[in-house]
mmCIF file of C-alpha atoms in Angstrom:
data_model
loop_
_atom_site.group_PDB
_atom_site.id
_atom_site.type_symbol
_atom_site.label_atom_id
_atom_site.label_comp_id
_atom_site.label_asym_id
_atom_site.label_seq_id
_atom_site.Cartn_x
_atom_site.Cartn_y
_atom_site.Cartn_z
ATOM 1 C CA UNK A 1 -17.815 -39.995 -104.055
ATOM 2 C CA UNK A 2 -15.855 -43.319 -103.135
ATOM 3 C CA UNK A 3 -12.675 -43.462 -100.758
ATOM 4 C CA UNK A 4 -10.471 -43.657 -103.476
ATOM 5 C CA UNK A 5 -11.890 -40.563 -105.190
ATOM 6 C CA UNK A 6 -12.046 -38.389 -102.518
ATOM 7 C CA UNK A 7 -8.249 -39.732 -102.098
ATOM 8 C CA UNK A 8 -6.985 -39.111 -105.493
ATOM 9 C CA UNK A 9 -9.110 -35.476 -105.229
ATOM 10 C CA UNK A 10 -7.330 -34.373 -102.030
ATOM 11 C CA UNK A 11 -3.684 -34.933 -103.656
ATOM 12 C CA UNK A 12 -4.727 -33.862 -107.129
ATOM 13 C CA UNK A 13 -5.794 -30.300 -105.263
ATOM 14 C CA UNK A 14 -1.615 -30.613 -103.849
ATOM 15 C CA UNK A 15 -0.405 -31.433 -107.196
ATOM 16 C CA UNK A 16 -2.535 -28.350 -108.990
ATOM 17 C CA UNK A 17 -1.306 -26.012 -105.893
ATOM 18 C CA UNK A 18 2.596 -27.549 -106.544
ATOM 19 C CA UNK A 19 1.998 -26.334 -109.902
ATOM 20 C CA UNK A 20 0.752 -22.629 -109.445
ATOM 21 C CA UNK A 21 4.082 -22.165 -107.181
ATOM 22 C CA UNK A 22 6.360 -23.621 -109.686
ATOM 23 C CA UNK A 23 4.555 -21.307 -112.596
ATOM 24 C CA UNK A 24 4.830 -18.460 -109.811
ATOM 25 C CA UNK A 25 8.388 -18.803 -109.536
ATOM 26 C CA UNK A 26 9.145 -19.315 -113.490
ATOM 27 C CA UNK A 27 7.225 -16.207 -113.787
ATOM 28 C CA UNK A 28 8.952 -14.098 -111.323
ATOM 29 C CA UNK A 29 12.327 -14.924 -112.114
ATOM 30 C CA UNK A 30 11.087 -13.817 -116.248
ATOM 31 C CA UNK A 31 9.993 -10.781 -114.856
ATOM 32 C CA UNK A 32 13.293 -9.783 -112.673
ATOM 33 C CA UNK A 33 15.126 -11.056 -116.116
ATOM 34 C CA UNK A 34 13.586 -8.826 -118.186
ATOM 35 C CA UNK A 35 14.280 -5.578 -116.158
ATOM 36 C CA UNK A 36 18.064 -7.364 -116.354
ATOM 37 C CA UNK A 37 17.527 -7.446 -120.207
ATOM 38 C CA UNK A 38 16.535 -3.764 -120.119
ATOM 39 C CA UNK A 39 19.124 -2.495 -118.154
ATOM 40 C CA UNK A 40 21.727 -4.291 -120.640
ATOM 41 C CA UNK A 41 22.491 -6.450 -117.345
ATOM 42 C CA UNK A 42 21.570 -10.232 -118.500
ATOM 43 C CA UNK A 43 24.061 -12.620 -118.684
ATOM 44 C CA UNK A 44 25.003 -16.490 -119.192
ATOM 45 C CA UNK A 45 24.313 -17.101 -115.795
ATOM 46 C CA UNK A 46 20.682 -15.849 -116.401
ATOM 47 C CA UNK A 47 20.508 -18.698 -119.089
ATOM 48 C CA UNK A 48 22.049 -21.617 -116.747
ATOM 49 C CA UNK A 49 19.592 -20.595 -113.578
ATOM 50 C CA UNK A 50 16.628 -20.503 -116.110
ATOM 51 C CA UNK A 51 18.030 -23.961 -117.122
ATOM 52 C CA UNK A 52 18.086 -24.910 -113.509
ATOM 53 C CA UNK A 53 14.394 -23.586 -112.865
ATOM 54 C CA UNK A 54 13.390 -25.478 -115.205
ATOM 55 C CA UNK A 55 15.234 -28.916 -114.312
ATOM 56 C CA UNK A 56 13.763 -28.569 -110.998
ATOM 57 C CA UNK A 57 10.500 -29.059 -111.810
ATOM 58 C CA UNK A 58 11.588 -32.030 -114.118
ATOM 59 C CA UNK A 59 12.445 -34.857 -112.815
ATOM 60 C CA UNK A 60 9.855 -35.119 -110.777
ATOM 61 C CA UNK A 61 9.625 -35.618 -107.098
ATOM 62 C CA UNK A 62 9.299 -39.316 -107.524
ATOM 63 C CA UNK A 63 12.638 -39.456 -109.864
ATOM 64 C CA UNK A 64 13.939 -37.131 -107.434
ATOM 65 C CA UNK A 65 13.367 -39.691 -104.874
ATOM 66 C CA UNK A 66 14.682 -42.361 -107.119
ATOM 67 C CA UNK A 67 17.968 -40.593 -107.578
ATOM 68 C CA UNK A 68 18.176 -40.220 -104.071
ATOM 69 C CA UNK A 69 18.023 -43.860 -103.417
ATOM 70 C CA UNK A 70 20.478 -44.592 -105.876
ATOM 71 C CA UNK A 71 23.469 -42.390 -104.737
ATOM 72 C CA UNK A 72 22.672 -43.801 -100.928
ATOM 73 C CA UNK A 73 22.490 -47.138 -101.999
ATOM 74 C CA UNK A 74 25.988 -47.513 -102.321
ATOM 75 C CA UNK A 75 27.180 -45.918 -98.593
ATOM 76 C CA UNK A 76 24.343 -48.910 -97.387
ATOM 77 C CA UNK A 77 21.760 -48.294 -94.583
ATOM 78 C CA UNK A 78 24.336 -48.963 -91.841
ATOM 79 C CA UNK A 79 22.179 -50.231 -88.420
ATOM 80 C CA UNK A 80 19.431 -48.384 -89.665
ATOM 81 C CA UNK A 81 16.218 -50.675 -89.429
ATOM 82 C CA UNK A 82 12.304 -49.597 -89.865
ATOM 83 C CA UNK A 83 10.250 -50.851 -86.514
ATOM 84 C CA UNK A 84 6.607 -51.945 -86.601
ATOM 85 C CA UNK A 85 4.103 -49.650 -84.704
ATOM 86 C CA UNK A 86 1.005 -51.525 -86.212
ATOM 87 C CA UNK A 87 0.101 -54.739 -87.808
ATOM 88 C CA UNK A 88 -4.110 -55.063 -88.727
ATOM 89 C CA UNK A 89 -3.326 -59.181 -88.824
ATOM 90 C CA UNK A 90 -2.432 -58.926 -85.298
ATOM 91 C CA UNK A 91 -5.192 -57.515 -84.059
ATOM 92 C CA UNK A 92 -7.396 -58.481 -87.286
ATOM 93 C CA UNK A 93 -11.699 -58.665 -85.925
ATOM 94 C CA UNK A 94 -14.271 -57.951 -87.702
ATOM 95 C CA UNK A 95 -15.012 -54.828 -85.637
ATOM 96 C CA UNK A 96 -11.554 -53.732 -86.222
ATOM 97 C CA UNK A 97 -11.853 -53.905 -90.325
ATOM 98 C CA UNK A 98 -15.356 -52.111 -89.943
ATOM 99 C CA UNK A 99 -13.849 -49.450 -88.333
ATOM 100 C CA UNK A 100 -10.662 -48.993 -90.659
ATOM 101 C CA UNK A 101 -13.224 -49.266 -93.714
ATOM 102 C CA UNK A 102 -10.717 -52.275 -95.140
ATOM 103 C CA UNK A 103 -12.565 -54.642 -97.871
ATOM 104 C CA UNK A 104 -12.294 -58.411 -98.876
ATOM 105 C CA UNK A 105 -9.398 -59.991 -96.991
ATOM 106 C CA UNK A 106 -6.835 -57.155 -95.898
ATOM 107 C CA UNK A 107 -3.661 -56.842 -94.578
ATOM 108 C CA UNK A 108 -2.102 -53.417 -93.252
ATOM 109 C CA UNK A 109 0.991 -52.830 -91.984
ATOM 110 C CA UNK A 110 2.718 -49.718 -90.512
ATOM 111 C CA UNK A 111 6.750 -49.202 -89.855
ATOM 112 C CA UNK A 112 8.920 -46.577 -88.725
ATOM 113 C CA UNK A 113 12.457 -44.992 -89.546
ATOM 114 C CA UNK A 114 14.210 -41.983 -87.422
ATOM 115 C CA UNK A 115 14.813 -39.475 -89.913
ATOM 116 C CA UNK A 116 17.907 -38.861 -90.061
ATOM 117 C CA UNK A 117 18.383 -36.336 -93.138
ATOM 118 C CA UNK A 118 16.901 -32.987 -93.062
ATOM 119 C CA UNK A 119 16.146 -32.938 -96.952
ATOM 120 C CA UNK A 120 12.872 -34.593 -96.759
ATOM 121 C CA UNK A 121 13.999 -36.055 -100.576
ATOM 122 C CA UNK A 122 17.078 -37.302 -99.188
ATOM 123 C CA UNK A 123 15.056 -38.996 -96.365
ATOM 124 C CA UNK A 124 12.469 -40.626 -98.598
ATOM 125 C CA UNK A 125 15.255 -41.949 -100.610
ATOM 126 C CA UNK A 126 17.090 -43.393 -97.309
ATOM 127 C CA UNK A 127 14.138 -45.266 -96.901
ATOM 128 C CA UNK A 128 14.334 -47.038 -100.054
ATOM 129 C CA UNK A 129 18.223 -48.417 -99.276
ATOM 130 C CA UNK A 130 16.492 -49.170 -95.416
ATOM 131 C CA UNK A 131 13.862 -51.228 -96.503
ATOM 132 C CA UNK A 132 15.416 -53.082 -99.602
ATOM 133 C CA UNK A 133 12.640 -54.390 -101.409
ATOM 134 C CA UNK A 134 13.629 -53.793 -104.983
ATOM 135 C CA UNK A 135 13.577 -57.863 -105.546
ATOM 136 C CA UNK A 136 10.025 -58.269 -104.307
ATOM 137 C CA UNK A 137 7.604 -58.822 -106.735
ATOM 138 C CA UNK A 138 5.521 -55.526 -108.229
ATOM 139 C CA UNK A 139 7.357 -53.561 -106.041
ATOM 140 C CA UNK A 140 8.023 -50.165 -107.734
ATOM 141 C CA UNK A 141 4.836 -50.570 -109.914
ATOM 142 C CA UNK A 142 2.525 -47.523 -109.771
ATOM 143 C CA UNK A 143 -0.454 -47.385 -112.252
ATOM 144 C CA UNK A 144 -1.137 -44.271 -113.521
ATOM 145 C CA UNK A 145 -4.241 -43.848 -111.559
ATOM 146 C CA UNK A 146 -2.441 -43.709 -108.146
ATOM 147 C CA UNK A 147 0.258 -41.126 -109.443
ATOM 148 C CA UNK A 148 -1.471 -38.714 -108.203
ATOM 149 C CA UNK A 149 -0.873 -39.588 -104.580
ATOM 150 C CA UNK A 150 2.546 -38.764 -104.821
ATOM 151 C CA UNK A 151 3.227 -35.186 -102.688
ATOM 152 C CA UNK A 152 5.839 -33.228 -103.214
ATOM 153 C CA UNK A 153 7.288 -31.643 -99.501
ATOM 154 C CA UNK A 154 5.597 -28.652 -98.509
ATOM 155 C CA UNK A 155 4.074 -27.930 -94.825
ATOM 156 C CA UNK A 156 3.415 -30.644 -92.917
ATOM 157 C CA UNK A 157 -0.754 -31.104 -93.487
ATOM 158 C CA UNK A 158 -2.949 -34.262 -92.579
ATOM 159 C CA UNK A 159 -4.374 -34.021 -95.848
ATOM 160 C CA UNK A 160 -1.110 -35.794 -97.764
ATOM 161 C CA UNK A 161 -2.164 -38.893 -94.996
ATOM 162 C CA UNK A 162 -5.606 -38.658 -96.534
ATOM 163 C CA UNK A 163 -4.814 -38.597 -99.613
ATOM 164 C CA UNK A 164 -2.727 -42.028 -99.157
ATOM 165 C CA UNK A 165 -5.397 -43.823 -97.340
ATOM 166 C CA UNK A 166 -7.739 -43.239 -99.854
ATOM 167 C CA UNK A 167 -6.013 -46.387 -101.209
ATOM 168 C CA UNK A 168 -6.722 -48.768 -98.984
ATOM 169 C CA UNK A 169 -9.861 -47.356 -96.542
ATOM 170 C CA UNK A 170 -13.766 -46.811 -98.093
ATOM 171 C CA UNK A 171 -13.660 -43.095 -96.757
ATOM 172 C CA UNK A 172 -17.601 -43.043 -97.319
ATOM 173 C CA UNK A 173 -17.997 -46.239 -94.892
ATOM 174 C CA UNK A 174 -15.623 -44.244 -91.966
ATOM 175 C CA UNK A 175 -17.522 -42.924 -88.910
ATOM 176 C CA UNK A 176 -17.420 -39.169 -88.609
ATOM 177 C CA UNK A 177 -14.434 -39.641 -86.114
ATOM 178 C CA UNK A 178 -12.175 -42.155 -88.254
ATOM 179 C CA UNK A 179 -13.122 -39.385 -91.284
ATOM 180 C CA UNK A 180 -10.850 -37.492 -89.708
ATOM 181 C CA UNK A 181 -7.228 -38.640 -91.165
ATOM 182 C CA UNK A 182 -5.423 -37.297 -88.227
ATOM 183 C CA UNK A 183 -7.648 -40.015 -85.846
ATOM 184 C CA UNK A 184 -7.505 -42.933 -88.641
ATOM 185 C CA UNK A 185 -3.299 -42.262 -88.906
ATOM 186 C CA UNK A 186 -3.334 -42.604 -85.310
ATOM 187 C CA UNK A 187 -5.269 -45.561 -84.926
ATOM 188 C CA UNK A 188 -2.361 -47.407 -87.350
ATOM 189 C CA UNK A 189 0.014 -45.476 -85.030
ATOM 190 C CA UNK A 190 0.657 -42.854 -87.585
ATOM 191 C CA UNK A 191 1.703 -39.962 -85.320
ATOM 192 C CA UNK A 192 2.756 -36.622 -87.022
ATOM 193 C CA UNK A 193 1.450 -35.345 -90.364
ATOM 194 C CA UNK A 194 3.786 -35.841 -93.557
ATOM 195 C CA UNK A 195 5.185 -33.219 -95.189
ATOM 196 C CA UNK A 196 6.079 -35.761 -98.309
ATOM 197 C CA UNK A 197 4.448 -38.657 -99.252
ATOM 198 C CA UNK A 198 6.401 -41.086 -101.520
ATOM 199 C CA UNK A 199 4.255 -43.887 -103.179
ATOM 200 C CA UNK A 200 6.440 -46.906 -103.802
ATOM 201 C CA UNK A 201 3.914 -49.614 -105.044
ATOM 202 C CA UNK A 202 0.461 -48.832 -106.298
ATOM 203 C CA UNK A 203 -1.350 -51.176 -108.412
ATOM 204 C CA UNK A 204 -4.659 -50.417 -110.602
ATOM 205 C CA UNK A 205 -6.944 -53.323 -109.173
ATOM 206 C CA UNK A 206 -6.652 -51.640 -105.975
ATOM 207 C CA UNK A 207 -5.017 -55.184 -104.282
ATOM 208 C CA UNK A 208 -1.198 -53.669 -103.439
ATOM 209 C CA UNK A 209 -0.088 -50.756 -102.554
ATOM 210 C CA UNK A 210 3.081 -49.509 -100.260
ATOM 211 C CA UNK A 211 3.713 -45.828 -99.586
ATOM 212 C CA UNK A 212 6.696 -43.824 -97.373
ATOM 213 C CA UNK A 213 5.375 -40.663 -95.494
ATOM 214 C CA UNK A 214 8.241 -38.588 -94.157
ATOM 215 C CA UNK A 215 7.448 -36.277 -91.413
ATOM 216 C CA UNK A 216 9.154 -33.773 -89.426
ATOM 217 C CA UNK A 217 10.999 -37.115 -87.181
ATOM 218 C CA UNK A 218 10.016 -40.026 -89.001
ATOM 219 C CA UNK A 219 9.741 -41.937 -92.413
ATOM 220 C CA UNK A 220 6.819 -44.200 -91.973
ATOM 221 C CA UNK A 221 5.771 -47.056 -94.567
ATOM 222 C CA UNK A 222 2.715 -48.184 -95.143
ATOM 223 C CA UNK A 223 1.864 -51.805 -96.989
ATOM 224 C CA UNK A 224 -1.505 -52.442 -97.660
ATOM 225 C CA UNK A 225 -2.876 -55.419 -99.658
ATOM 226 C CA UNK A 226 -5.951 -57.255 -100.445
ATOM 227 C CA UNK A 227 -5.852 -60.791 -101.919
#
């Protein structure tokens, strides 16, 4: 199994488990409505939260995000400002790109945000008015096959980082070490697992891709590309 699939695996495993706890929930909440029913107890208010329920499940966490960004954008970003922590061009050898697993001609770049909003939606979408690239070319362009990287917040977990860098690092050419995503996300100065992971840019030929990874302190991007 390539990088990429093992990438797209790990967060199609989150997506499935997202899933079972939103069918949990639906089903719960039928259950406790029908002993309502029963009891001659259900009411309109049953009818808007089942409404709710099911709005919060659609839009998804990436049109969460998006709405997010859009009621921020107008209040502006203030001083806030994402700082570099790593730069693969700046330290570019060939002993380097061997042992990130990057092919062809790669650049990598990682910045970082203080989070400053607990809702890790509210952070994501923060990020987006921060870093302002909605003029840059492809930007917002996901392909359907890198969807799936998108993760929802839940518990912090290393395997969301995986996941992401499935995009951009050969997994299968990583040393046992660098295999392990907490030790690759620190080498690109990646330091706490992300409890979301918000894919801005992802394109199909694998050449461009930009994520945001919001953990418990931090909103990190990452920008990877490969001309």
């Amino acid at each position: 199994m390539s990088g990429h699939e093992e990438g797209i695996e790990a967060a199609r495993h989150e997506y499935i488990e997202a899933l079972r706890q939103a069918k949990a929930r639906r089903e719960q909440r039928a259950r406790e409505r029908s002993v309502r029913e029963q009891s001659g107890g259900a009411s309109k208010a049953d009818e808007e939260e089942d409404e709710e329920e099911d709005a919060g499940s659609d839009p998804p966490f990436p049109k969460q995000v998006e709405q997010a960004f859009r009621r921020m954008k107008e209040e502006g970003k203030g001083s806030a400002k994402f700082e570099s922590v790593y730069s693969f061009s700046e330290n570019r050898t060939e002993e380097l790109q061997d042992k990130l697993a990057l092919g062809g001609d790669p650049t990598l770049d990682v910045a970082v945000l203080a989070r400053t909003h607990t809702d890790p939606v509210e952070a994501l979408g923060f990020a987006r008015v921060v870093d302002a690239d909605d003029d840059m070319y492809g930007a917002g362009q996901v392909d359907k096959e890198w969807r799936k990287l998108h993760s929802a917040p839940s518990d912090a977990s290393w395997a969301k980082f995986r996941a992401a860098m499935g995009y951009f690092a050969d997994c299968s050419d990583l040393s046992a070490e660098m295999k392990k995503p907490q030790a690759y996300a620190s080498e690109i100065g990646v330091k706490e697992a992300p409890e979301a992971v918000y894919v801005r840019t992802g394109w199909g030929n694998g050449c461009c891709f930009t994520c945001f990874l919001c953990t418990a302190h931090h909103v990190y991007k990452i920008s990877y590309s490969n001309g």
